[in-house]
Amino acid sequence: MERITPTKQLQHRVRIAVDAMGGDFAPTNEVQAVLRALEDPLVEIVVVGRTAEITAAFPDHTIPDRVTILHADDVISMADEPSSIVKSRKESSLFKAMDLMREGTVDAVISAGNTGAVMATATMLCGRLPGVSRPTIGSFMPSQRERPTLVVDVGANVDSKPRFLHDFAVMGSVYYSQIVGTDRPTVGLLSVGEEREKGNAVTKETYPLLEQAPINFVGNVEGRDILKGTVDVVVCDGFEGNIVLKFAESVIGFLKFRFKRYAEQSPFHAMLIGAFKPILKRVLSGMDYQEYGGVPLLGINGVVIIGHGSSTPIALENMIRRAVDVVRLDVNGEIKNALQHASSIGTATT
Amino acid sequence: MERITPTKQLQHRVRIAVDAMGGDFAPTNEVQAVLRALEDPLVEIVVVGRTAEITAAFPDHTIPDRVTILHADDVISMADEPSSIVKSRKESSLFKAMDLMREGTVDAVISAGNTGAVMATATMLCGRLPGVSRPTIGSFMPSQRERPTLVVDVGANVDSKPRFLHDFAVMGSVYYSQIVGTDRPTVGLLSVGEEREKGNAVTKETYPLLEQAPINFVGNVEGRDILKGTVDVVVCDGFEGNIVLKFAESVIGFLKFRFKRYAEQSPFHAMLIGAFKPILKRVLSGMDYQEYGGVPLLGINGVVIIGHGSSTPIALENMIRRAVDVVRLDVNGEIKNALQHASSIGTATT
């Protein structure tokens, strides 16, 4: 799948902080992504991390116009305890990038680092948008339609209360509507049957809240409806969402393994698979999460896009562009409006 | 994937009741399956349902040796309320088949009918094995190894307590060990991270129970580990298990859709896809749930194999053969032993 490009094209200056030390190939991939993202003439980027390493990653060690480097000595690893960052890792690239957003110097932060650490730092430094019970992470997945399915939450929250799921639904709906450009996207509640009485205790309590929410709620959906594209937005607790997302990410590896095993059976099989490879690649495009770039952390008073540690330069570039879109389309303003509306009709107080 | 055939081949007479009216193509597919299953000379089958329709489905309207028909006028539909069957649908093929097992006339029941109705009828008529907190349904899924992954529970129970998950783990482990022929299969707890402190409230409470259970528990696993085959048995609540199973079942449809769309782009593309179809079919084998036949309902005082409504004759035949294996290998005796052991070391009382 190609990058989703919003239909509304608003042009104004956007300032992005890139945590240049987060990914597995930092800062090389991050710098490559910055160079590509500068094609948008109204983007300014603060690259946060170890100055010497970052400078060395730029061609001719030359920092382009519209790029500045903010030095940060410390690097957060995937093993670091998320809650410790704000207290004791103030010299880290992640903390410094997020602090730039807190003080208003940048509009958005992107990081391919430790997801838990990004979430905790964003929440503690920038706080939540008014009316948001819990920030959430949503992820696009491919579907049998022209547009993708957004699954929200995919791991930011476990043991979610019905009120949290309500807020995920509202935020996911706004995000989908703005980024994909769909008016009143359909929203389904992930469950084990379509009937409203099917599900677990939490989904049964959530169902009536979603009926009253300022969204286009169509009822329960099942695991099979994600790839089918039965609805635009699938709402679930982060426990299920994370399991489904990781299962989905493993499908492409499973298929590659199967094709490889077939190819190994004989030289003739190897030739057939070799001949078919380019077609396979095209047919399976969009199933590799990398092409979607990162996932948004929604509900924060700020814009944060989180990527996989193994993000490629293209994935990181897409993360920067996605952050720019979220800022320009004022997704946060829309979320505030929607949740204020929800609050005024009394559903968000449950 | 081919049918999993247990390595231990015990030969003794097994009597199976086939609910001939359960599936979408009943009783034609059921009768076809019965004819194939009779190849095992020690199998006797009671076909339960409308005598005239069943007789008409046999070649030359002739009932083979080792087959008897038990007439039942009533048919349970997919829409029927599971709990109503035992009370008010005693003339149904499902009730009559299950009642044959309760009274000891048959060793096992297979049905491609309403899953909830099969479960409720089996539990109410035959009861649970001693020590079982909740009966469960497990399902094999393909993996990147020679042997499949068993996911248990896949929808029989939602909001499972830790004790239930403990029992699913023990029953799944026994079933895997007996049917796949693996000594001490590895068992993983489905969660959102490998570390023991990752997960939701229920998985965190379940973890120490599984450490003490009479199984080869290796810790938490994630969504990606199912297809990877990181462990033999993946334990989860039926809410997650059902969502993952239905997602997995939708992958093959999604791929078919993608290949079809590619083929529609030009006659040349159509030719390429046409040429590649037989290879695709072989590579994707085992991803279609039908090939696995049905899923076992474990923990019942009896043997029950449940199939999809759309089960083919081959899937139904595999269900009968699976039921025969479960009886011959005394899976229920092994489950009783394992749970008594668990009880005696105090874990099953939590």
XYZ file of C-alpha atoms in Angstrom, chain A residues 141-146 158-159 190-193 199-203 222-224 226-227 237-240 242-244 246-251 253-255 257-259 261-262 265 269 272-273 276 279-280 282-287 308, chain B residues 141-146 158-159 190-193 199-203 222-224 226-227 237-240 242-244 246-251 253-255 257-259 261-262 265 269 272-273 276 279-280 282-287 308:
114
model
C -3.786 -2.717 8.788
C -4.464 -3.677 5.157
C -7.972 -4.573 4.057
C -9.835 -5.959 1.052
C -10.933 -2.434 0.198
C -9.156 0.591 -1.174
C -4.420 -3.406 28.953
C -7.418 -4.074 31.216
C -13.939 -6.154 18.395
C -15.726 -9.128 19.933
C -16.511 -12.824 19.473
C -19.848 -12.447 17.713
C -18.527 -10.615 24.070
C -16.823 -10.331 27.424
C -17.891 -8.226 30.405
C -16.007 -5.150 29.164
C -17.302 -5.197 25.583
C -15.014 -10.255 14.716
C -11.371 -11.112 14.090
C -12.071 -11.827 10.431
C -10.134 -6.571 10.173
C -8.670 -7.796 6.868
C -8.390 -3.300 24.447
C -4.641 -3.118 23.847
C -4.196 -6.720 24.974
C -6.215 -8.113 22.053
C -1.400 -6.091 20.362
C -1.875 -9.842 19.938
C -3.700 -9.402 16.623
C 1.789 -9.082 16.177
C 0.023 -12.091 14.696
C -0.623 -10.088 11.512
C 2.992 -8.944 11.337
C 4.082 -12.577 11.499
C 1.962 -13.635 8.501
C 7.307 -14.076 7.587
C 5.256 -17.271 7.666
C 4.474 -16.962 3.944
C 9.089 -19.363 5.095
C 6.544 -21.453 3.209
C 7.703 -20.197 -0.200
C 10.635 -24.306 1.899
C 8.870 -24.997 -1.414
C 12.475 -28.900 -2.671
C 10.719 -25.260 -7.630
C 9.356 -21.137 -10.250
C 9.465 -19.226 -6.963
C 7.135 -15.376 -9.208
C 4.512 -10.632 -8.408
C 4.395 -11.899 -4.839
C 3.387 -6.609 -5.347
C 0.512 -8.779 -4.195
C 1.690 -8.809 -0.586
C 2.464 -5.089 -0.434
C 0.789 -3.379 2.479
C 1.086 -6.456 4.658
C 9.465 0.046 15.145
C -2.915 -23.643 13.645
C -0.063 -24.017 11.143
C 3.477 -23.126 12.174
C 6.939 -22.721 10.698
C 7.849 -26.140 12.064
C 6.880 -29.653 11.131
C -14.592 -15.492 27.928
C -13.539 -13.632 31.094
C -0.367 -15.584 25.303
C 0.487 -12.051 26.373
C 1.875 -8.715 25.171
C 5.514 -9.285 26.095
C 0.347 -8.810 30.446
C -3.055 -8.035 31.873
C -4.316 -8.735 35.387
C -5.440 -12.264 34.507
C -2.247 -13.370 32.752
C 3.255 -13.031 21.858
C 0.903 -12.957 18.881
C 3.777 -13.555 16.486
C 1.712 -18.738 17.052
C 2.742 -19.023 13.388
C -8.770 -16.717 27.222
C -11.351 -17.606 24.580
C -11.911 -13.934 23.774
C -8.368 -13.459 22.433
C -11.376 -16.580 19.064
C -10.255 -13.226 17.671
C -6.864 -14.609 16.621
C -10.929 -15.798 13.086
C -8.248 -13.347 11.996
C -6.066 -16.278 10.900
C -8.954 -17.864 8.998
C -9.426 -14.606 7.106
C -5.804 -14.450 5.896
C -9.379 -15.086 1.841
C -7.403 -11.867 1.968
C -4.573 -13.408 -0.068
C -8.565 -11.390 -2.946
C -5.150 -9.827 -3.495
C -4.148 -12.397 -6.139
C -7.176 -8.235 -7.978
C -3.708 -8.585 -9.479
C -5.259 -5.947 -14.018
C -1.362 -10.906 -15.077
C 0.759 -15.486 -14.545
C -1.564 -16.018 -11.602
C 1.123 -20.076 -10.311
C 2.065 -23.793 -6.396
C 0.148 -21.299 -4.278
C 0.538 -26.232 -2.068
C 2.384 -23.434 -0.315
C -0.724 -22.231 1.483
C -1.893 -25.694 2.488
C -2.590 -25.991 6.174
C -3.747 -22.389 6.384
C -17.534 -25.656 11.032
